[in-house]
Coordinates of C-alpha atoms in Angstrom, one line a residue:
M566 CA -134.3 -44.5 150.9
G567 CA -135.4 -41.7 149.3
G568 CA -138.1 -41.3 146.6
R569 CA -141.9 -41.2 145.9
R570 CA -144.0 -43.3 147.7
V571 CA -146.5 -45.2 147.0
G572 CA -149.9 -46.1 148.7
V573 CA -152.1 -49.6 148.4
P574 CA -155.8 -49.6 147.2
P575 CA -158.8 -48.3 146.7
F576 CA -157.8 -48.4 143.0
S577 CA -158.1 -45.3 140.7
P578 CA -161.1 -45.1 138.9
V579 CA -160.8 -47.4 135.8
P580 CA -164.0 -48.0 133.4
A581 CA -165.1 -51.6 134.6
F582 CA -163.8 -53.4 131.9
V583 CA -160.4 -52.5 132.6
S584 CA -159.7 -52.5 136.1
A585 CA -160.8 -55.9 136.5
P586 CA -157.5 -57.8 137.6
S587 CA -156.7 -60.0 134.8
E588 CA -156.7 -64.2 135.3
R589 CA -153.5 -66.8 134.9
L590 CA -155.5 -67.6 131.6
E591 CA -155.0 -64.8 129.6
A592 CA -151.2 -64.4 130.8
T593 CA -148.1 -64.7 128.2
V594 CA -145.3 -63.0 127.0
E595 CA -147.6 -60.0 126.1
S596 CA -148.9 -59.3 129.1
E597 CA -145.2 -58.3 130.4
A598 CA -144.3 -55.0 130.6
R599 CA -142.6 -54.0 127.2
M600 CA -141.6 -50.1 128.6
F601 CA -138.4 -49.2 127.3
V602 CA -135.5 -46.0 127.9
A603 CA -133.2 -45.6 125.6
E604 CA -131.9 -42.7 123.8
G605 CA -133.2 -39.9 126.5
R606 CA -136.5 -41.4 126.0
I607 CA -139.0 -43.2 127.8
G608 CA -141.5 -46.1 125.4
W609 CA -144.3 -47.9 126.0
S610 CA -146.7 -51.2 124.5
A611 CA -150.1 -52.0 124.8
S612 CA -149.3 -53.9 127.6
D613 CA -147.3 -51.1 130.0
V614 CA -151.2 -49.5 129.5
S615 CA -152.9 -52.6 130.8
A616 CA -150.1 -53.1 133.6
A617 CA -151.1 -49.6 134.9
A618 CA -154.7 -50.3 135.2
E619 CA -153.7 -53.3 137.6
C620 CA -150.5 -51.6 139.6
E621 CA -149.3 -48.7 139.7
Y622 CA -146.1 -48.9 142.1
A623 CA -145.2 -52.1 139.9
L624 CA -145.1 -49.9 136.9
L625 CA -143.1 -47.8 137.7
R626 CA -140.8 -50.3 139.4
Q627 CA -140.0 -51.7 136.2
L628 CA -138.9 -48.0 135.2
D629 CA -136.9 -47.8 138.1
Y630 CA -134.5 -51.0 137.3
R631 CA -134.5 -49.5 133.7
L632 CA -133.3 -46.2 134.9
G633 CA -130.9 -48.0 136.7
R634 CA -132.2 -45.8 140.1
A635 CA -133.2 -49.6 141.8
T636 CA -131.8 -53.4 141.2
P637 CA -134.9 -55.7 140.3
I638 CA -136.2 -58.4 143.0
D639 CA -135.1 -62.1 142.7
A640 CA -139.1 -63.5 141.6
R641 CA -139.3 -66.6 141.6
E642 CA -140.4 -67.8 137.9
D643 CA -143.5 -68.8 137.1
P644 CA -143.4 -72.3 134.8
L645 CA -146.8 -72.3 134.2
L646 CA -146.8 -68.2 132.9
E647 CA -144.1 -70.2 130.7
H648 CA -146.0 -72.4 129.9
I649 CA -149.2 -70.6 128.8
A650 CA -146.6 -67.9 126.9
R651 CA -145.7 -71.3 124.7
L652 CA -149.1 -72.6 124.3
G653 CA -150.4 -68.3 123.0
D654 CA -147.6 -68.7 120.2
R655 CA -148.7 -72.0 119.3
H656 CA -152.7 -70.4 119.4
E657 CA -151.2 -67.5 116.8
A658 CA -149.5 -69.4 114.5
E659 CA -152.3 -71.8 114.5
V660 CA -155.1 -69.0 113.5
L661 CA -152.0 -67.8 111.0
A662 CA -151.8 -70.7 108.8
Q663 CA -155.8 -70.6 108.6
M664 CA -155.3 -67.4 107.5
E665 CA -153.4 -68.3 104.9
R666 CA -155.7 -70.7 103.9
H667 CA -158.1 -68.8 103.1
S668 CA -156.6 -65.3 102.7
P669 CA -153.2 -63.7 100.5
V670 CA -150.8 -62.8 104.3
I671 CA -148.4 -60.4 104.5
R672 CA -145.5 -60.9 106.7
L673 CA -143.7 -58.4 108.1
S674 CA -140.4 -59.5 109.4
H675 CA -138.3 -56.7 112.0
A676 CA -135.2 -56.3 113.5
S677 CA -134.1 -58.2 116.3
P678 CA -133.5 -56.7 119.9
P679 CA -132.3 -54.8 121.7
L680 CA -134.6 -51.8 119.2
T681 CA -133.3 -48.5 119.1
H682 CA -135.3 -45.8 118.5
E683 CA -133.9 -46.1 114.3
S684 CA -135.3 -49.3 114.2
R685 CA -138.5 -48.9 115.7
T686 CA -139.1 -45.8 113.3
E687 CA -137.6 -47.8 110.2
A688 CA -140.2 -51.0 111.3
A689 CA -143.0 -48.9 111.7
A690 CA -141.9 -47.1 108.1
T691 CA -142.3 -50.3 106.2
T692 CA -145.3 -51.6 108.3
L693 CA -147.2 -47.4 107.0
E694 CA -146.0 -48.8 103.8
V695 CA -147.1 -52.2 103.0
L696 CA -150.5 -50.7 104.6
R697 CA -150.6 -48.0 101.8
D698 CA -149.8 -50.2 99.2
A699 CA -151.8 -52.7 99.9
G700 CA -155.4 -50.4 100.7
G701 CA -157.2 -51.3 97.8
A702 CA -159.9 -54.1 97.0
G703 CA -159.4 -57.6 98.0
D704 CA -158.6 -60.0 101.1
V705 CA -156.0 -59.2 102.6
V706 CA -154.1 -59.8 105.9
V707 CA -151.1 -57.9 107.2
Y708 CA -149.5 -60.3 110.2
Q709 CA -146.9 -58.5 113.3
A710 CA -147.2 -54.7 111.5
A711 CA -145.3 -52.7 113.3
F712 CA -146.1 -49.1 115.2
Y713 CA -143.9 -46.6 116.4
D714 CA -144.8 -42.9 117.4
G715 CA -142.0 -41.8 119.5
E716 CA -143.9 -43.3 122.6
F717 CA -146.1 -45.9 121.8
F718 CA -144.6 -49.1 120.0
G719 CA -145.9 -52.4 119.6
Y720 CA -146.8 -55.5 117.2
A721 CA -150.7 -56.3 116.5
D722 CA -151.0 -59.7 115.5
F723 CA -153.0 -59.0 112.4
L724 CA -154.6 -56.5 110.9
E725 CA -157.3 -57.5 108.2
R726 CA -158.5 -55.7 104.8
T727 CA -162.0 -55.0 104.9
P728 CA -164.5 -52.9 102.2
D729 CA -164.4 -51.0 105.7
G730 CA -160.7 -50.3 106.6
W731 CA -158.3 -52.0 108.0
R732 CA -159.6 -54.4 111.2
V733 CA -157.4 -55.0 113.7
C734 CA -157.0 -58.8 115.3
D735 CA -155.3 -60.5 118.3
A736 CA -154.5 -64.0 118.3
K737 CA -155.7 -64.7 122.2
L738 CA -155.3 -68.3 123.7
A739 CA -158.4 -66.6 126.9
R740 CA -161.8 -68.4 126.2
E741 CA -163.5 -64.7 126.6
A742 CA -162.3 -61.1 126.4
K743 CA -159.6 -59.8 128.8
P744 CA -158.9 -56.3 129.7
H745 CA -155.4 -56.5 128.4
A746 CA -156.4 -57.2 124.8
L747 CA -159.1 -55.2 124.5
L748 CA -156.6 -52.3 125.2
Q749 CA -154.6 -53.4 123.1
L750 CA -157.2 -53.7 120.3
G751 CA -157.8 -50.2 121.1
G752 CA -154.4 -49.2 120.9
Y753 CA -153.1 -50.6 117.4
A754 CA -156.6 -49.5 116.1
A755 CA -155.2 -45.9 117.3
Q756 CA -152.4 -46.0 115.7
L757 CA -154.1 -46.7 111.7
E758 CA -156.0 -43.3 112.8
G759 CA -153.2 -41.4 113.9
L760 CA -151.5 -42.6 110.1
G761 CA -154.9 -41.5 108.4
L762 CA -155.4 -44.9 107.6
R763 CA -159.3 -45.8 107.7
V764 CA -160.0 -48.0 110.1
A765 CA -162.6 -50.9 110.6
P766 CA -165.9 -49.8 113.0
T767 CA -165.3 -53.3 114.5
V768 CA -162.6 -55.0 116.1
S769 CA -161.6 -58.2 116.7
L770 CA -160.4 -60.9 119.6
L771 CA -159.5 -64.6 118.0
L772 CA -159.6 -66.6 121.4
G773 CA -158.2 -70.0 121.7
D774 CA -162.1 -71.4 121.5
G775 CA -162.2 -70.9 118.1
R776 CA -164.4 -67.5 118.5
R777 CA -164.0 -65.0 116.7
E778 CA -165.0 -61.7 119.4
N779 CA -166.0 -58.9 117.9
F780 CA -166.3 -55.0 119.4
R781 CA -167.0 -51.8 118.2
T782 CA -164.0 -49.8 117.4
S783 CA -165.0 -46.8 118.9
D784 CA -165.4 -48.1 122.1
V785 CA -162.3 -49.3 122.6
V786 CA -159.8 -46.9 120.7
P787 CA -161.4 -44.1 123.5
V788 CA -160.4 -46.4 126.3
F789 CA -156.5 -46.7 125.2
R790 CA -156.5 -43.2 124.8
E791 CA -157.7 -41.9 128.1
R792 CA -155.7 -45.3 129.7
E793 CA -152.1 -43.6 128.0
A794 CA -152.5 -40.0 128.6
A795 CA -152.7 -41.3 132.6
L796 CA -149.6 -43.8 131.7
R797 CA -147.8 -41.2 130.1
T798 CA -148.1 -38.6 133.2
L799 CA -147.6 -41.1 135.4
L800 CA -144.2 -42.7 134.0
T801 CA -143.6 -39.0 133.2
T802 CA -143.8 -37.6 137.0
H803 CA -142.0 -40.5 137.9
L804 CA -139.0 -40.0 135.7
D805 CA -139.2 -35.9 136.6
G806 CA -139.1 -36.7 140.5
G807 CA -135.3 -38.5 140.4
T808 CA -135.5 -40.4 142.8
P809 CA -137.1 -44.3 142.6
L810 CA -140.1 -45.3 144.0
A811 CA -140.8 -45.4 147.6
W812 CA -143.4 -47.8 149.3
G813 CA -145.0 -45.9 152.3
D814 CA -148.0 -43.6 152.8
D815 CA -152.1 -43.1 150.7
G816 CA -150.4 -40.7 148.2
G817 CA -148.5 -41.0 144.8
A818 CA -149.0 -44.3 142.8
V819 CA -151.7 -46.9 143.8
A820 CA -150.5 -50.5 144.3
C821 CA -152.1 -53.5 143.9
G822 CA -151.0 -55.3 147.3
R823 CA -150.3 -58.3 145.4
C824 CA -148.1 -58.7 142.8
A825 CA -145.0 -60.3 143.3
E826 CA -143.2 -56.4 143.4
C827 CA -145.8 -55.3 146.4
E828 CA -146.0 -58.4 147.9
H829 CA -141.8 -58.4 147.9
A830 CA -141.9 -54.3 148.9
A831 CA -144.6 -55.0 151.6
T832 CA -142.6 -57.8 153.4
L833 CA -139.6 -55.4 153.8
A834 CA -141.9 -52.7 155.2
N835 CA -143.3 -55.5 157.5
D836 CA -146.6 -53.9 156.2
L837 CA -150.1 -54.3 157.4
V838 CA -151.8 -56.1 153.8
L839 CA -149.2 -59.3 155.6
V840 CA -151.8 -59.6 158.2
A841 CA -153.8 -62.5 157.0
G842 CA -157.3 -61.7 156.8
M843 CA -156.3 -57.6 156.6
R844 CA -158.8 -55.9 154.2
M845 CA -157.8 -52.6 152.9
D846 CA -160.1 -50.2 155.0
Q847 CA -159.2 -51.6 157.7
R848 CA -155.7 -50.8 156.7
R849 CA -157.0 -47.4 156.2
K850 CA -158.3 -46.8 159.7
L851 CA -155.3 -48.9 161.4
R852 CA -152.9 -46.5 159.1
A853 CA -154.5 -43.2 159.7
A854 CA -154.6 -44.0 163.9
G855 CA -150.8 -44.3 163.4
I856 CA -150.5 -48.6 163.5
V857 CA -148.9 -48.7 160.4
T858 CA -146.8 -52.3 160.3
L859 CA -147.5 -55.7 161.7
E860 CA -145.1 -55.3 164.8
D861 CA -147.8 -51.7 165.7
L862 CA -150.7 -53.6 165.5
A863 CA -148.7 -56.6 167.5
G864 CA -148.1 -53.9 169.7
A865 CA -151.0 -51.9 170.1
A866 CA -152.7 -51.1 172.8
R867 CA -155.9 -49.1 171.7
R868 CA -158.7 -49.7 169.1
P869 CA -158.9 -46.4 165.8
D870 CA -161.6 -45.6 165.8
G871 CA -164.8 -46.3 163.9
M872 CA -163.2 -50.3 164.4
A873 CA -165.4 -53.1 166.4
R874 CA -163.6 -54.1 169.0
A875 CA -164.0 -57.6 167.7
V876 CA -162.8 -57.0 164.7
F877 CA -159.6 -54.9 166.4
E878 CA -158.8 -57.6 168.1
K879 CA -159.4 -60.4 165.9
L880 CA -156.3 -58.4 163.8
R881 CA -154.0 -58.0 166.6
A882 CA -154.0 -61.3 167.2
Q883 CA -153.1 -62.9 164.1
A884 CA -151.0 -60.4 163.9
Q885 CA -148.9 -61.1 167.6
L886 CA -148.7 -64.7 166.3
Q887 CA -146.9 -63.6 162.3
W888 CA -144.9 -61.4 164.4
R889 CA -143.4 -64.3 166.7
Q890 CA -142.8 -66.2 163.8
L891 CA -140.8 -63.5 162.2
S892 CA -138.8 -62.1 164.9
G893 CA -138.1 -66.1 165.2
G894 CA -135.7 -65.5 162.6
E895 CA -135.3 -67.9 159.1
G896 CA -137.0 -71.4 159.6
A897 CA -139.0 -70.5 162.5
P898 CA -141.3 -72.8 162.9
V899 CA -145.1 -71.8 162.1
E900 CA -147.1 -71.6 165.6
Y901 CA -151.0 -72.1 165.3
E902 CA -153.5 -71.7 168.5
L903 CA -156.4 -72.0 168.6
V904 CA -159.2 -68.8 169.0
E905 CA -162.2 -68.5 171.4
A906 CA -165.0 -70.0 168.5
A907 CA -162.7 -73.2 168.6
P908 CA -164.9 -75.7 170.4
A909 CA -168.3 -74.7 169.1
T910 CA -166.5 -74.2 165.3
L911 CA -165.4 -78.0 165.7
A912 CA -167.9 -79.3 167.4
L913 CA -169.7 -78.7 164.1
L914 CA -167.8 -81.1 162.3
P915 CA -169.5 -84.8 161.8
A916 CA -167.8 -87.5 163.9
P917 CA -165.0 -89.6 162.7
S918 CA -165.9 -93.0 160.4
A919 CA -163.7 -95.6 159.6
G920 CA -164.6 -95.4 156.1
D921 CA -164.7 -91.3 155.7
L922 CA -162.1 -89.9 152.9
F923 CA -160.0 -86.8 152.3
F924 CA -160.4 -85.9 148.9
D925 CA -158.2 -83.4 146.7
F926 CA -158.3 -82.7 142.4
E927 CA -155.6 -82.2 140.0
G928 CA -156.7 -80.2 137.1
D929 CA -155.4 -78.8 134.0
P930 CA -157.6 -75.8 133.0
I931 CA -156.5 -75.0 129.3
Y932 CA -156.4 -78.6 128.3
H933 CA -158.6 -79.7 125.4
E934 CA -159.8 -82.1 122.4
S935 CA -160.9 -81.7 119.3
D936 CA -163.4 -78.9 120.6
P937 CA -161.7 -76.3 122.2
T938 CA -164.7 -74.1 123.6
R939 CA -164.7 -77.7 126.0
I940 CA -161.6 -76.9 128.2
G941 CA -160.0 -78.5 131.5
L942 CA -159.6 -81.4 132.6
E943 CA -159.5 -83.1 136.1
Y944 CA -156.3 -85.7 135.2
L945 CA -155.3 -86.5 139.5
W946 CA -157.8 -87.7 142.1
G947 CA -156.2 -88.5 145.2
M948 CA -157.7 -89.8 148.0
M949 CA -156.4 -91.1 151.4
D950 CA -158.6 -93.0 154.4
P951 CA -158.6 -92.5 158.2
A952 CA -155.5 -95.6 157.7
G953 CA -153.3 -93.6 155.4
T954 CA -153.9 -95.2 152.3
Y955 CA -153.8 -93.5 149.4
R956 CA -155.2 -93.7 146.8
A957 CA -155.2 -92.9 143.1
L958 CA -157.4 -91.9 140.0
W959 CA -156.0 -90.7 136.9
A960 CA -157.8 -89.1 133.9
H961 CA -155.4 -88.2 130.6
S962 CA -158.1 -87.2 128.4
R963 CA -161.8 -86.8 128.7
A964 CA -163.3 -90.5 128.0
G965 CA -160.5 -91.1 130.7
E966 CA -161.9 -88.2 133.5
R967 CA -165.3 -89.8 132.9
L968 CA -164.3 -93.1 133.4
A969 CA -162.5 -91.6 136.8
F970 CA -165.9 -90.1 137.5
R971 CA -168.0 -93.3 137.5
Q972 CA -165.3 -94.8 139.2
F973 CA -164.6 -92.5 141.7
M974 CA -169.2 -92.3 142.8
G975 CA -168.7 -95.8 142.7
L976 CA -166.4 -96.5 145.4
V977 CA -168.3 -93.4 147.3
A978 CA -171.5 -95.7 146.9
E979 CA -169.2 -98.8 148.1
R980 CA -168.1 -97.1 151.5
R981 CA -171.7 -95.5 151.9
A982 CA -172.8 -98.8 151.6
A983 CA -170.4 -100.4 153.9
Y984 CA -170.2 -97.2 156.6
P985 CA -173.2 -95.1 156.3
D986 CA -171.5 -92.6 158.2
M987 CA -168.9 -91.3 156.4
H988 CA -167.8 -88.1 155.0
I989 CA -165.7 -86.6 152.7
Y990 CA -163.3 -84.0 153.4
H991 CA -161.8 -81.3 151.4
Y992 CA -160.5 -77.8 151.3
A993 CA -162.4 -75.1 150.1
A994 CA -165.0 -75.1 147.3
Y995 CA -163.2 -76.7 144.6
E996 CA -163.7 -80.1 144.9
V997 CA -167.4 -79.7 144.6
S998 CA -167.3 -77.2 142.1
A999 CA -166.0 -79.7 139.8
L1000 CA -167.5 -82.3 140.4
K1001 CA -170.8 -80.8 139.3
R1002 CA -169.2 -79.3 136.1
I1003 CA -168.4 -83.0 135.2
A1004 CA -171.6 -84.7 136.4
M1005 CA -173.7 -81.4 133.7
R1006 CA -170.5 -82.4 131.6
Y1007 CA -171.4 -86.0 130.8
Q1008 CA -175.1 -86.0 132.1
L1009 CA -173.8 -88.9 134.4
L1010 CA -174.6 -89.8 138.2
E1011 CA -176.3 -86.1 139.0
K1012 CA -179.0 -87.7 140.7
E1013 CA -176.4 -89.7 142.6
L1014 CA -174.5 -86.5 143.4
D1015 CA -177.2 -84.9 144.1
D1016 CA -177.5 -87.2 146.7
L1017 CA -174.5 -86.8 148.4
L1018 CA -174.7 -82.7 148.2
R1019 CA -177.7 -82.8 149.9
S1020 CA -176.6 -85.5 152.8
E1021 CA -174.1 -83.3 153.5
V1022 CA -171.4 -85.7 152.9
F1023 CA -169.1 -83.7 151.4
V1024 CA -167.3 -81.0 154.5
D1025 CA -165.5 -78.3 153.8
L1026 CA -162.4 -77.8 156.4
Y1027 CA -161.5 -74.8 155.4
A1028 CA -164.5 -73.3 157.3
T1029 CA -163.1 -74.9 160.1
V1030 CA -159.9 -73.6 160.1
R1031 CA -160.8 -70.4 159.9
G1032 CA -163.3 -70.7 163.1
S1033 CA -160.6 -73.0 165.2
V1034 CA -157.1 -71.8 165.0
R1035 CA -155.4 -68.7 164.3
V1036 CA -151.9 -69.3 162.3
S1037 CA -148.5 -67.6 162.1
A1038 CA -148.5 -67.7 158.3
P1039 CA -149.7 -64.9 156.1
S1040 CA -152.3 -67.0 153.8
Y1041 CA -154.5 -69.7 154.9
S1042 CA -153.9 -71.7 151.6
I1043 CA -153.6 -75.5 152.3
K1044 CA -150.2 -74.6 151.3
K1045 CA -149.1 -72.5 154.2
L1046 CA -150.8 -75.5 156.4
E1047 CA -148.7 -77.9 155.7
P1048 CA -146.5 -77.6 158.5
L1049 CA -148.6 -77.9 160.9
Y1050 CA -149.7 -81.6 158.9
M1051 CA -147.7 -82.5 157.0
G1052 CA -144.3 -83.2 159.4
E1053 CA -141.6 -84.9 158.4
H1054 CA -143.4 -85.3 155.3
L1055 CA -143.3 -81.4 154.3
R1056 CA -142.3 -81.4 150.8
S1057 CA -139.2 -79.3 149.5
D1058 CA -139.2 -76.5 148.0
G1059 CA -135.9 -77.3 145.9
E1060 CA -134.9 -78.3 142.9
G1061 CA -137.1 -80.7 141.0
A1062 CA -139.8 -79.9 143.1
V1063 CA -143.6 -80.3 142.8
A1064 CA -144.4 -77.0 145.3
E1065 CA -147.7 -75.5 144.2
G1066 CA -150.5 -76.3 142.1
A1067 CA -149.4 -74.9 139.1
D1068 CA -145.8 -76.7 139.2
S1069 CA -148.1 -79.6 139.2
V1070 CA -150.1 -78.0 135.8
V1071 CA -146.6 -78.2 134.0
A1072 CA -145.5 -81.2 135.5
Y1073 CA -148.6 -82.8 134.0
H1074 CA -148.1 -81.4 130.5
E1075 CA -144.2 -82.1 130.5
F1076 CA -145.3 -86.1 130.6
R1077 CA -148.1 -85.7 128.6
E1078 CA -145.7 -84.6 125.7
M1079 CA -143.1 -87.3 126.5
R1080 CA -146.1 -89.9 126.6
G1081 CA -147.0 -88.5 123.0
R1082 CA -150.4 -86.9 124.1

């Protein structure tokens, strides 16, 4: 397939607060690209400007789909993002209700999709008329103001009339300012300036914890205009090229290497980014030496200039293992092998004890009660002993979490008294970090937890796995390792299966809704 080719990081230089990766919590429907191609026009939203800063490749693929140049990939829906989008809509409705209790609010209604150039123009004209008519003194809020300049299109959540001009406000479920939210504020403020309207010196984010964060308009507007100009060049250049974007060399658009579009393209191309532990600077050195695919690396005889022999051999061994599994076709078993350092790494593990536990959390990162500034709830505390006995502690509230922490610490104290040599095994750092956070939150059993940490009762198995085993998977997450240790109990990815942590959070929210929270 022909077309322009795309490179993989390093990223093009952009201002720091724009180029930082977005977190899952901020994701809502608004963060998805809303680019449109209609009636010979190409247009975009502030979300597209943000998306281009994160992954130009994914954005241009979206353009190709809208142009009919390519067939969209069959990407797995993310139930957590969909759930967070619903919570974001609920947060916006709560902010609207709060504003209506304090100020007159003008609600604007607009045409339903699919939109046309005429309907967008009409919506923007209606907004301008309302803003001019409401431009006098006194508190007024305009909800869902529409903007369209022939290219940019979007709806501002709230415009507040102030003595210094219109202040752009956006409701975000996140608890802190995120790059795409600041670009949205800058985009709508730039539109107000383009219409010749007075703009307040600050813009505001109305965050999920109830706080209002203000930013200088003079800071966010220039950044938006710079990024919008870069987006315009990117889109028009690709449009003029006449061919679909292709994954390939290091020229052209910049790719993030981790989104669904990048993962799909990299998989089809057997790209080096699929090799577990591969860094982008290492990928560049390999490609410069003519090693461009996972298969190439698996069969490579010579290391590139500037790459240490030990690093090259480690990457090649990883690629060889992954390539063997890929060559086996769909359903080929996950393979593993011990690495040279395995004996030394495994020797660092403590001796087995009948009192040992394996411990794992499931948490809801967006739970809150009456105080939205305090978020997060560890709702499931799972423990298994060497005999295979599983015990779960459930927490459906702050009080329940406090009780679960006390019960967990009491259970551990009892087992330590019976088995002084016991240890608590976990995978990666989350469990220990969460326990510290809970102890501080409730100012409870802090000395006891500190004693467990100082006594090295907790053992992180992630470091042990990475130092002793090589696996034929592109990731060493515990999910990817399940085929090695779950055997006949391996979870199915079929309909209704809770296969990932995000699925668990959504299922838990559904459970809370069914039980009336």
